[in-house]
Amino acid sequence: MTRTTLHLAAVMGIGLCAAIAAAQSPAAPAVDSDQAMQQGPKGMLAIRAIQGTKGGPAVGGEEVEVIVFHREMPVKQIKGNLDDHGVLLVGDLPVGIGIRPLVRIKHAGVLYQDAAALMDAEKPGANLDITVYEVTETMPAWKVVMRHLVAEKAEGGMAVSETLVVENTSDQTWLGAPPDAANRRATVTLDLPAGATDIQLVQGFHGWCCSAYAGTKLSIQMPFMPGKMTYKFAYFVPARDGVIDLRVAAPAPVGHAAFFVPDSGLKAEPTLVKEGGSEQMGAERVTMFQSDGIAAGESVGVVLTSLASVPVQAAAGGGMSPIIWIGAGLLGVGVVAGLAMRIGKRKGAA
């Protein structure tokens, strides 16, 4: 796992310990952590904040918090401030037990986080640069780099998982739209198929404390920082009179959209997407519909008909099918992209 991936996970506050654990080298033999922290070798971390907004003021004086993790557990907390050059040196770190520091810098009211490299007795020193940005009240230019939707038959409808990659192409952090009644400000707002229920936030969110769903809109209510961010979520779309509508409106320009739907006897009516072939996935075949260069506001997707005449397998215990968690969790960007490539190659060879 790269430091960029850790940065994205840490900034959004999702799966932080898991992200750090995944990036660590294999677990070391058991040690007396207390003794190692007090008497073992010590290391030093050099933290530097970099101004990422062109023409922005020099960084210096910001509050810094360092949380030291050992085997996924926080073992030490250190607070300090950047100097006039935007630097903070943190010493006396217990590298004898093998640690990974998480660093938080608060700049212009927004928290920026990243994880340093693994530190131990053989690597007692580390450097960490964190880019911070100025804030803006004006919505920046942003886009959806890709949107992949995977649908799987479930009792009474479709269990759906989605993966989106969005990008703030500016060099400022957008604070969001005007506050709502709860004083929360929406930034990225995604359109879901009409009637979608049982929304599950999987990755990239900070829970429902910073998200909302109303009508067909799923809103992320957190500052939108420059760069790319990945969101994964899942939901259920019920069939209505044998029809299930998997079309969504593009919240911003979309670079690439792909819809993976079961092709076992269902009639698919695409909107702004073209069939790209099919591939066996698990127990059934899946057809891909895709398109590039979708304008903001356009409706894109697939409408499935004759669903009521096709037998479906009920999810254990009712509700969403277990495969939705494969789509939302394991079937991530890389796996879906690989499926798309295989489908494309087969179609090209036909």
mmCIF file of C-alpha atoms in Angstrom:
data_model
loop_
_atom_site.group_PDB
_atom_site.id
_atom_site.type_symbol
_atom_site.label_atom_id
_atom_site.label_comp_id
_atom_site.label_asym_id
_atom_site.label_seq_id
_atom_site.Cartn_x
_atom_site.Cartn_y
_atom_site.Cartn_z
ATOM 1 C CA MET A 1 0.000 0.000 0.000
ATOM 2 C CA THR A 2 1.419 3.374 -0.993
ATOM 3 C CA ARG A 3 1.653 6.441 1.197
ATOM 4 C CA THR A 4 -0.857 8.113 -1.131
ATOM 5 C CA THR A 5 -3.381 5.390 -0.340
ATOM 6 C CA LEU A 6 -2.734 5.819 3.355
ATOM 7 C CA HIS A 7 -3.190 9.558 2.949
ATOM 8 C CA LEU A 8 -6.594 9.125 1.355
ATOM 9 C CA ALA A 9 -7.735 6.663 3.998
ATOM 10 C CA ALA A 10 -6.408 8.770 6.836
ATOM 11 C CA VAL A 11 -7.782 12.077 5.567
ATOM 12 C CA MET A 12 -11.284 10.662 5.405
ATOM 13 C CA GLY A 13 -10.932 8.858 8.730
ATOM 14 C CA ILE A 14 -11.893 5.505 7.255
ATOM 15 C CA GLY A 15 -10.084 2.231 7.989
ATOM 16 C CA LEU A 16 -7.100 4.033 9.449
ATOM 17 C CA CYS A 17 -5.767 1.187 11.588
ATOM 18 C CA ALA A 18 -6.455 -1.279 8.781
ATOM 19 C CA ALA A 19 -4.612 0.928 6.294
ATOM 20 C CA ILE A 20 -1.636 1.248 8.601
ATOM 21 C CA ALA A 21 -1.612 -2.487 9.339
ATOM 22 C CA ALA A 22 -1.705 -3.335 5.640
ATOM 23 C CA ALA A 23 1.260 -1.087 4.961
ATOM 24 C CA GLN A 24 3.372 -2.548 7.774
ATOM 25 C CA SER A 25 5.868 -5.315 7.254
ATOM 26 C CA PRO A 26 5.079 -8.755 8.786
ATOM 27 C CA ALA A 27 4.472 -8.736 12.517
ATOM 28 C CA ALA A 28 7.580 -8.950 14.698
ATOM 29 C CA PRO A 29 7.925 -11.455 17.563
ATOM 30 C CA ALA A 30 6.186 -10.540 20.794
ATOM 31 C CA VAL A 31 8.069 -8.029 22.959
ATOM 32 C CA ASP A 32 7.518 -6.261 26.237
ATOM 33 C CA SER A 33 6.118 -3.070 24.736
ATOM 34 C CA ASP A 34 6.271 -1.009 27.917
ATOM 35 C CA GLN A 35 9.890 -1.907 28.554
ATOM 36 C CA ALA A 36 10.843 -1.360 24.920
ATOM 37 C CA MET A 37 9.186 2.048 24.892
ATOM 38 C CA GLN A 38 10.953 3.177 28.039
ATOM 39 C CA GLN A 39 14.374 1.596 27.678
ATOM 40 C CA GLY A 40 14.726 0.657 24.023
ATOM 41 C CA PRO A 41 16.307 2.684 21.213
ATOM 42 C CA LYS A 42 14.742 5.991 20.257
ATOM 43 C CA GLY A 43 14.086 7.496 16.838
ATOM 44 C CA MET A 44 13.243 10.849 15.275
ATOM 45 C CA LEU A 45 10.586 11.910 12.777
ATOM 46 C CA ALA A 46 11.018 15.082 10.716
ATOM 47 C CA ILE A 47 7.649 16.550 9.698
ATOM 48 C CA ARG A 48 7.332 19.217 7.023
ATOM 49 C CA ALA A 49 4.154 20.937 5.836
ATOM 50 C CA ILE A 50 4.111 22.112 2.221
ATOM 51 C CA GLN A 51 1.820 24.861 0.921
ATOM 52 C CA GLY A 52 -0.098 23.352 -1.985
ATOM 53 C CA THR A 53 -2.070 26.446 -3.021
ATOM 54 C CA LYS A 54 -0.316 28.685 -5.530
ATOM 55 C CA GLY A 55 0.343 32.069 -3.962
ATOM 56 C CA GLY A 56 -0.781 30.848 -0.535
ATOM 57 C CA PRO A 57 0.870 32.161 2.634
ATOM 58 C CA ALA A 58 3.878 30.465 4.163
ATOM 59 C CA VAL A 59 3.056 27.559 6.456
ATOM 60 C CA GLY A 60 4.171 27.860 10.075
ATOM 61 C CA GLY A 61 2.827 27.639 13.610
ATOM 62 C CA GLU A 62 0.128 25.064 12.830
ATOM 63 C CA GLU A 63 -0.900 22.543 15.447
ATOM 64 C CA VAL A 64 0.491 19.043 14.940
ATOM 65 C CA GLU A 65 -0.597 15.779 16.522
ATOM 66 C CA VAL A 66 1.409 12.576 16.207
ATOM 67 C CA ILE A 67 -0.203 9.256 17.103
ATOM 68 C CA VAL A 68 2.254 6.368 17.293
ATOM 69 C CA PHE A 69 0.860 2.957 16.255
ATOM 70 C CA HIS A 70 2.325 -0.422 17.088
ATOM 71 C CA ARG A 71 0.537 -3.447 15.617
ATOM 72 C CA GLU A 72 -2.577 -1.431 14.803
ATOM 73 C CA MET A 73 -2.833 -0.023 18.320
ATOM 74 C CA PRO A 74 -2.018 3.550 19.382
ATOM 75 C CA VAL A 75 0.747 3.506 22.002
ATOM 76 C CA LYS A 76 1.774 7.145 22.252
ATOM 77 C CA GLN A 77 0.427 10.601 21.463
ATOM 78 C CA ILE A 78 2.554 13.713 20.931
ATOM 79 C CA LYS A 79 1.461 17.292 20.277
ATOM 80 C CA GLY A 80 3.460 20.225 18.998
ATOM 81 C CA ASN A 81 3.553 23.090 16.519
ATOM 82 C CA LEU A 82 5.344 23.705 13.252
ATOM 83 C CA ASP A 83 8.125 26.250 13.355
ATOM 84 C CA ASP A 84 8.322 29.302 11.083
ATOM 85 C CA HIS A 85 9.652 27.092 8.287
ATOM 86 C CA GLY A 86 6.779 24.626 8.532
ATOM 87 C CA VAL A 87 8.905 21.959 10.203
ATOM 88 C CA LEU A 88 8.584 19.948 13.408
ATOM 89 C CA LEU A 89 11.134 17.442 14.689
ATOM 90 C CA VAL A 90 9.667 14.747 16.911
ATOM 91 C CA GLY A 91 12.187 12.728 18.896
ATOM 92 C CA ASP A 92 12.108 10.115 21.630
ATOM 93 C CA LEU A 93 10.051 7.735 19.489
ATOM 94 C CA PRO A 94 10.119 4.105 20.732
ATOM 95 C CA VAL A 95 11.500 2.470 17.586
ATOM 96 C CA GLY A 96 12.530 -0.659 19.491
ATOM 97 C CA ILE A 97 9.031 -2.087 19.115
ATOM 98 C CA GLY A 98 8.473 -1.185 15.461
ATOM 99 C CA ILE A 99 6.116 1.751 14.994
ATOM 100 C CA ARG A 100 4.299 3.759 12.347
ATOM 101 C CA PRO A 101 3.486 7.379 13.247
ATOM 102 C CA LEU A 102 0.300 9.008 12.014
ATOM 103 C CA VAL A 103 0.624 12.777 11.667
ATOM 104 C CA ARG A 104 -2.210 15.295 11.707
ATOM 105 C CA ILE A 105 -1.746 18.940 10.752
ATOM 106 C CA LYS A 106 -4.556 21.438 11.110
ATOM 107 C CA HIS A 107 -4.340 24.216 8.535
ATOM 108 C CA ALA A 108 -6.990 26.845 7.821
ATOM 109 C CA GLY A 109 -9.455 24.841 9.909
ATOM 110 C CA VAL A 110 -9.024 21.625 7.899
ATOM 111 C CA LEU A 111 -7.258 18.503 9.140
ATOM 112 C CA TYR A 112 -4.661 16.900 6.872
ATOM 113 C CA GLN A 113 -3.266 13.488 7.780
ATOM 114 C CA ASP A 114 -0.683 11.040 6.545
ATOM 115 C CA ALA A 115 1.262 8.066 7.860
ATOM 116 C CA ALA A 116 5.046 7.992 7.991
ATOM 117 C CA ALA A 117 7.156 5.024 6.954
ATOM 118 C CA LEU A 118 7.633 2.092 9.317
ATOM 119 C CA MET A 119 10.260 2.954 11.955
ATOM 120 C CA ASP A 120 12.280 0.423 13.949
ATOM 121 C CA ALA A 121 15.736 -0.048 15.457
ATOM 122 C CA GLU A 122 17.261 -0.473 12.002
ATOM 123 C CA LYS A 123 15.402 2.532 10.576
ATOM 124 C CA PRO A 124 15.142 4.971 13.501
ATOM 125 C CA GLY A 125 14.786 8.097 11.375
ATOM 126 C CA ALA A 126 12.036 9.103 8.949
ATOM 127 C CA ASN A 127 10.851 12.164 7.018
ATOM 128 C CA LEU A 128 7.237 12.990 6.227
ATOM 129 C CA ASP A 129 5.968 15.765 3.955
ATOM 130 C CA ILE A 130 2.296 16.687 4.132
ATOM 131 C CA THR A 131 0.744 19.072 1.629
ATOM 132 C CA VAL A 132 -1.847 21.497 2.991
ATOM 133 C CA TYR A 133 -4.106 23.859 1.079
ATOM 134 C CA GLU A 134 -5.961 27.113 1.467
ATOM 135 C CA VAL A 135 -9.741 26.883 1.667
ATOM 136 C CA THR A 136 -12.390 28.276 -0.634
ATOM 137 C CA GLU A 137 -16.134 28.903 -0.436
ATOM 138 C CA THR A 138 -16.456 28.553 -4.211
ATOM 139 C CA MET A 139 -17.069 25.126 -5.706
ATOM 140 C CA PRO A 140 -13.972 24.176 -7.702
ATOM 141 C CA ALA A 141 -13.858 22.395 -11.017
ATOM 142 C CA TRP A 142 -14.238 18.709 -10.229
ATOM 143 C CA LYS A 143 -14.982 15.553 -12.140
ATOM 144 C CA VAL A 144 -15.785 11.879 -11.824
ATOM 145 C CA VAL A 145 -12.778 10.031 -13.162
ATOM 146 C CA MET A 146 -14.649 6.725 -13.232
ATOM 147 C CA ARG A 147 -17.894 5.200 -11.985
ATOM 148 C CA HIS A 148 -18.404 1.436 -11.908
ATOM 149 C CA LEU A 149 -21.747 -0.096 -10.907
ATOM 150 C CA VAL A 150 -22.123 -3.837 -10.280
ATOM 151 C CA ALA A 151 -25.652 -5.288 -9.973
ATOM 152 C CA GLU A 152 -26.551 -8.782 -8.758
ATOM 153 C CA LYS A 153 -29.940 -10.432 -8.499
ATOM 154 C CA ALA A 154 -31.460 -10.518 -5.052
ATOM 155 C CA GLU A 155 -34.916 -11.213 -3.650
ATOM 156 C CA GLY A 156 -37.252 -8.599 -5.139
ATOM 157 C CA GLY A 157 -34.662 -6.551 -6.996
ATOM 158 C CA MET A 158 -30.973 -5.907 -7.398
ATOM 159 C CA ALA A 159 -28.158 -5.672 -4.887
ATOM 160 C CA VAL A 160 -25.825 -2.984 -6.194
ATOM 161 C CA SER A 161 -22.297 -1.929 -5.331
ATOM 162 C CA GLU A 162 -20.535 1.109 -6.725
ATOM 163 C CA THR A 163 -16.986 2.395 -6.939
ATOM 164 C CA LEU A 164 -16.320 6.008 -7.861
ATOM 165 C CA VAL A 165 -13.146 8.007 -8.217
ATOM 166 C CA VAL A 166 -13.664 11.767 -8.041
ATOM 167 C CA GLU A 167 -11.091 14.512 -8.469
ATOM 168 C CA ASN A 168 -10.838 18.109 -7.291
ATOM 169 C CA THR A 169 -8.700 19.575 -10.057
ATOM 170 C CA SER A 170 -8.017 22.859 -8.247
ATOM 171 C CA ASP A 171 -5.364 23.666 -5.649
ATOM 172 C CA GLN A 172 -7.797 24.688 -2.912
ATOM 173 C CA THR A 173 -9.921 22.753 -0.418
ATOM 174 C CA TRP A 174 -13.613 23.419 -0.903
ATOM 175 C CA LEU A 175 -15.539 23.785 2.348
ATOM 176 C CA GLY A 176 -18.859 22.948 0.714
ATOM 177 C CA ALA A 177 -22.306 24.309 -0.030
ATOM 178 C CA PRO A 178 -24.128 26.549 2.459
ATOM 179 C CA PRO A 179 -24.742 24.756 5.793
ATOM 180 C CA ASP A 180 -27.914 22.726 6.284
ATOM 181 C CA ALA A 181 -30.093 22.705 9.421
ATOM 182 C CA ALA A 182 -27.462 20.583 11.184
ATOM 183 C CA ASN A 183 -24.703 23.005 10.115
ATOM 184 C CA ARG A 184 -23.222 20.408 7.752
ATOM 185 C CA ARG A 185 -21.893 21.377 4.336
ATOM 186 C CA ALA A 186 -22.193 19.083 1.330
ATOM 187 C CA THR A 187 -19.366 18.825 -1.191
ATOM 188 C CA VAL A 188 -19.563 15.715 -3.387
ATOM 189 C CA THR A 189 -23.195 14.781 -4.079
ATOM 190 C CA LEU A 190 -23.922 11.556 -5.951
ATOM 191 C CA ASP A 191 -27.130 10.536 -7.674
ATOM 192 C CA LEU A 192 -28.401 7.008 -6.986
ATOM 193 C CA PRO A 193 -31.090 5.041 -8.867
ATOM 194 C CA ALA A 194 -34.644 5.971 -7.929
ATOM 195 C CA GLY A 195 -35.942 3.904 -5.018
ATOM 196 C CA ALA A 196 -32.506 2.864 -3.744
ATOM 197 C CA THR A 197 -32.640 1.716 -0.112
ATOM 198 C CA ASP A 198 -30.407 0.173 2.553
ATOM 199 C CA ILE A 199 -27.454 2.427 1.751
ATOM 200 C CA GLN A 200 -24.149 1.021 3.029
ATOM 201 C CA LEU A 201 -21.066 3.275 3.232
ATOM 202 C CA VAL A 202 -18.032 1.084 2.557
ATOM 203 C CA GLN A 203 -14.968 3.232 1.840
ATOM 204 C CA GLY A 204 -14.017 6.896 1.596
ATOM 205 C CA PHE A 205 -16.742 8.132 3.949
ATOM 206 C CA HIS A 206 -16.577 9.248 7.569
ATOM 207 C CA GLY A 207 -19.814 7.526 8.501
ATOM 208 C CA TRP A 208 -23.289 9.038 8.625
ATOM 209 C CA CYS A 209 -22.063 11.827 10.858
ATOM 210 C CA CYS A 210 -20.636 13.405 7.699
ATOM 211 C CA SER A 211 -22.960 11.962 5.043
ATOM 212 C CA ALA A 212 -26.649 12.207 4.195
ATOM 213 C CA TYR A 213 -29.122 10.507 1.866
ATOM 214 C CA ALA A 214 -32.355 12.131 0.723
ATOM 215 C CA GLY A 215 -34.442 11.493 -2.385
ATOM 216 C CA THR A 216 -31.883 10.046 -4.789
ATOM 217 C CA LYS A 217 -28.917 12.078 -3.505
ATOM 218 C CA LEU A 218 -26.046 10.724 -1.398
ATOM 219 C CA SER A 219 -24.065 13.691 -0.073
ATOM 220 C CA ILE A 220 -20.572 13.688 1.405
ATOM 221 C CA GLN A 221 -20.391 16.476 3.976
ATOM 222 C CA MET A 222 -16.651 16.890 4.383
ATOM 223 C CA PRO A 223 -14.121 19.336 2.928
ATOM 224 C CA PHE A 224 -13.217 18.379 -0.631
ATOM 225 C CA MET A 225 -9.413 18.454 -0.887
ATOM 226 C CA PRO A 226 -7.414 18.668 -4.130
ATOM 227 C CA GLY A 227 -6.576 15.402 -5.812
ATOM 228 C CA LYS A 228 -8.430 12.116 -6.218
ATOM 229 C CA MET A 229 -10.655 10.313 -3.761
ATOM 230 C CA THR A 230 -12.269 6.870 -4.015
ATOM 231 C CA TYR A 231 -15.756 6.130 -2.680
ATOM 232 C CA LYS A 232 -17.319 2.678 -2.383
ATOM 233 C CA PHE A 233 -20.894 2.087 -1.299
ATOM 234 C CA ALA A 234 -23.727 -0.388 -1.733
ATOM 235 C CA TYR A 235 -27.517 -0.362 -1.799
ATOM 236 C CA PHE A 236 -30.630 -2.252 -2.887
ATOM 237 C CA VAL A 237 -32.893 -1.293 -5.813
ATOM 238 C CA PRO A 238 -36.343 -2.936 -5.765
ATOM 239 C CA ALA A 239 -38.116 -4.106 -8.907
ATOM 240 C CA ARG A 240 -41.282 -2.216 -9.780
ATOM 241 C CA ASP A 241 -43.754 -4.060 -12.037
ATOM 242 C CA GLY A 242 -40.941 -6.218 -13.371
ATOM 243 C CA VAL A 243 -38.736 -3.235 -14.145
ATOM 244 C CA ILE A 244 -35.607 -2.067 -12.391
ATOM 245 C CA ASP A 245 -34.063 1.261 -13.320
ATOM 246 C CA LEU A 246 -30.304 1.521 -12.808
ATOM 247 C CA ARG A 247 -29.875 4.933 -14.409
ATOM 248 C CA VAL A 248 -28.176 7.775 -12.543
ATOM 249 C CA ALA A 249 -27.522 11.424 -13.268
ATOM 250 C CA ALA A 250 -23.899 12.484 -13.662
ATOM 251 C CA PRO A 251 -23.064 14.909 -10.804
ATOM 252 C CA ALA A 252 -20.092 16.264 -12.779
ATOM 253 C CA PRO A 253 -18.336 15.369 -16.029
ATOM 254 C CA VAL A 254 -17.631 11.612 -16.039
ATOM 255 C CA GLY A 255 -14.529 10.267 -17.735
ATOM 256 C CA HIS A 256 -15.602 6.624 -17.807
ATOM 257 C CA ALA A 257 -18.750 4.826 -16.671
ATOM 258 C CA ALA A 258 -19.374 1.071 -16.654
ATOM 259 C CA PHE A 259 -22.460 -0.900 -15.590
ATOM 260 C CA PHE A 260 -22.155 -4.641 -14.951
ATOM 261 C CA VAL A 261 -25.543 -6.406 -14.958
ATOM 262 C CA PRO A 262 -26.645 -10.061 -15.002
ATOM 263 C CA ASP A 263 -27.641 -11.225 -18.474
ATOM 264 C CA SER A 264 -29.592 -14.360 -17.538
ATOM 265 C CA GLY A 265 -32.827 -13.695 -19.389
ATOM 266 C CA LEU A 266 -33.087 -9.995 -18.571
ATOM 267 C CA LYS A 267 -33.729 -7.405 -21.224
ATOM 268 C CA ALA A 268 -31.411 -4.426 -20.878
ATOM 269 C CA GLU A 269 -32.226 -1.011 -22.322
ATOM 270 C CA PRO A 270 -29.115 1.185 -22.160
ATOM 271 C CA THR A 271 -29.004 4.972 -21.916
ATOM 272 C CA LEU A 272 -25.799 6.686 -23.107
ATOM 273 C CA VAL A 273 -23.872 3.430 -22.706
ATOM 274 C CA LYS A 274 -23.108 0.683 -25.220
ATOM 275 C CA GLU A 275 -22.847 -3.046 -24.673
ATOM 276 C CA GLY A 276 -19.248 -4.125 -24.273
ATOM 277 C CA GLY A 277 -19.597 -7.901 -24.116
ATOM 278 C CA SER A 278 -20.123 -10.403 -21.316
ATOM 279 C CA GLU A 279 -18.039 -12.479 -18.924
ATOM 280 C CA GLN A 280 -18.676 -15.257 -16.437
ATOM 281 C CA MET A 281 -18.519 -13.897 -12.881
ATOM 282 C CA GLY A 282 -19.278 -16.394 -10.154
ATOM 283 C CA ALA A 283 -22.390 -18.421 -10.883
ATOM 284 C CA GLU A 284 -23.739 -16.240 -13.685
ATOM 285 C CA ARG A 285 -22.721 -14.242 -16.718
ATOM 286 C CA VAL A 286 -22.460 -10.490 -16.518
ATOM 287 C CA THR A 287 -22.857 -8.018 -19.366
ATOM 288 C CA MET A 288 -20.931 -4.754 -19.339
ATOM 289 C CA PHE A 289 -22.307 -1.472 -20.647
ATOM 290 C CA GLN A 290 -19.909 1.437 -20.818
ATOM 291 C CA SER A 291 -19.313 4.942 -22.080
ATOM 292 C CA ASP A 292 -16.713 7.705 -21.960
ATOM 293 C CA GLY A 293 -17.071 11.461 -21.751
ATOM 294 C CA ILE A 294 -20.475 11.907 -20.105
ATOM 295 C CA ALA A 295 -21.551 15.500 -19.491
ATOM 296 C CA ALA A 296 -22.692 16.714 -16.081
ATOM 297 C CA GLY A 297 -26.436 16.275 -15.538
ATOM 298 C CA GLU A 298 -26.908 13.586 -18.175
ATOM 299 C CA SER A 299 -28.738 10.408 -17.239
ATOM 300 C CA VAL A 300 -26.701 7.269 -17.858
ATOM 301 C CA GLY A 301 -27.222 3.602 -17.095
ATOM 302 C CA VAL A 302 -29.389 0.586 -17.870
ATOM 303 C CA VAL A 303 -33.068 -0.286 -17.405
ATOM 304 C CA LEU A 304 -33.728 -3.991 -16.853
ATOM 305 C CA THR A 305 -37.111 -5.469 -17.744
ATOM 306 C CA SER A 306 -38.873 -8.834 -17.295
ATOM 307 C CA LEU A 307 -37.200 -9.148 -13.878
ATOM 308 C CA ALA A 308 -40.357 -10.624 -12.327
ATOM 309 C CA SER A 309 -40.248 -13.625 -14.721
ATOM 310 C CA VAL A 310 -36.649 -14.506 -13.864
ATOM 311 C CA PRO A 311 -36.080 -16.698 -10.777
ATOM 312 C CA VAL A 312 -33.845 -15.086 -8.196
ATOM 313 C CA GLN A 313 -32.010 -16.497 -5.223
ATOM 314 C CA ALA A 314 -33.012 -14.872 -1.956
ATOM 315 C CA ALA A 315 -30.257 -13.549 0.241
ATOM 316 C CA ALA A 316 -29.851 -15.469 3.470
ATOM 317 C CA GLY A 317 -31.985 -13.897 6.138
ATOM 318 C CA GLY A 318 -33.551 -11.486 3.659
ATOM 319 C CA GLY A 319 -32.226 -8.110 2.614
ATOM 320 C CA MET A 320 -29.164 -7.592 0.452
ATOM 321 C CA SER A 321 -27.377 -10.474 -1.241
ATOM 322 C CA PRO A 322 -23.990 -11.457 0.194
ATOM 323 C CA ILE A 323 -22.341 -10.831 -3.183
ATOM 324 C CA ILE A 324 -22.877 -7.117 -2.720
ATOM 325 C CA TRP A 325 -20.040 -7.117 -0.234
ATOM 326 C CA ILE A 326 -17.839 -8.766 -2.853
ATOM 327 C CA GLY A 327 -18.684 -5.922 -5.183
ATOM 328 C CA ALA A 328 -18.319 -3.252 -2.532
ATOM 329 C CA GLY A 329 -15.267 -4.609 -0.799
ATOM 330 C CA LEU A 330 -13.214 -7.166 -2.708
ATOM 331 C CA LEU A 331 -14.435 -6.322 -6.195
ATOM 332 C CA GLY A 332 -12.692 -2.958 -6.151
ATOM 333 C CA VAL A 333 -11.260 -0.745 -8.844
ATOM 334 C CA GLY A 334 -8.583 -3.208 -9.921
ATOM 335 C CA VAL A 335 -10.838 -6.285 -10.124
ATOM 336 C CA VAL A 336 -13.637 -4.485 -11.945
ATOM 337 C CA ALA A 337 -11.112 -2.920 -14.313
ATOM 338 C CA GLY A 338 -9.674 -6.367 -14.985
ATOM 339 C CA LEU A 339 -13.150 -7.730 -15.728
ATOM 340 C CA ALA A 340 -13.752 -4.821 -18.099
ATOM 341 C CA MET A 341 -10.462 -5.531 -19.886
ATOM 342 C CA ARG A 342 -11.303 -9.218 -20.299
ATOM 343 C CA ILE A 343 -14.726 -8.364 -21.697
ATOM 344 C CA GLY A 344 -13.206 -5.837 -24.066
ATOM 345 C CA LYS A 345 -10.581 -8.276 -25.326
ATOM 346 C CA ARG A 346 -13.178 -10.988 -25.940
ATOM 347 C CA LYS A 347 -15.373 -8.556 -27.854
ATOM 348 C CA GLY A 348 -12.415 -7.407 -29.934
ATOM 349 C CA ALA A 349 -11.504 -10.972 -30.777
ATOM 350 C CA ALA A 350 -15.029 -11.850 -31.818
#
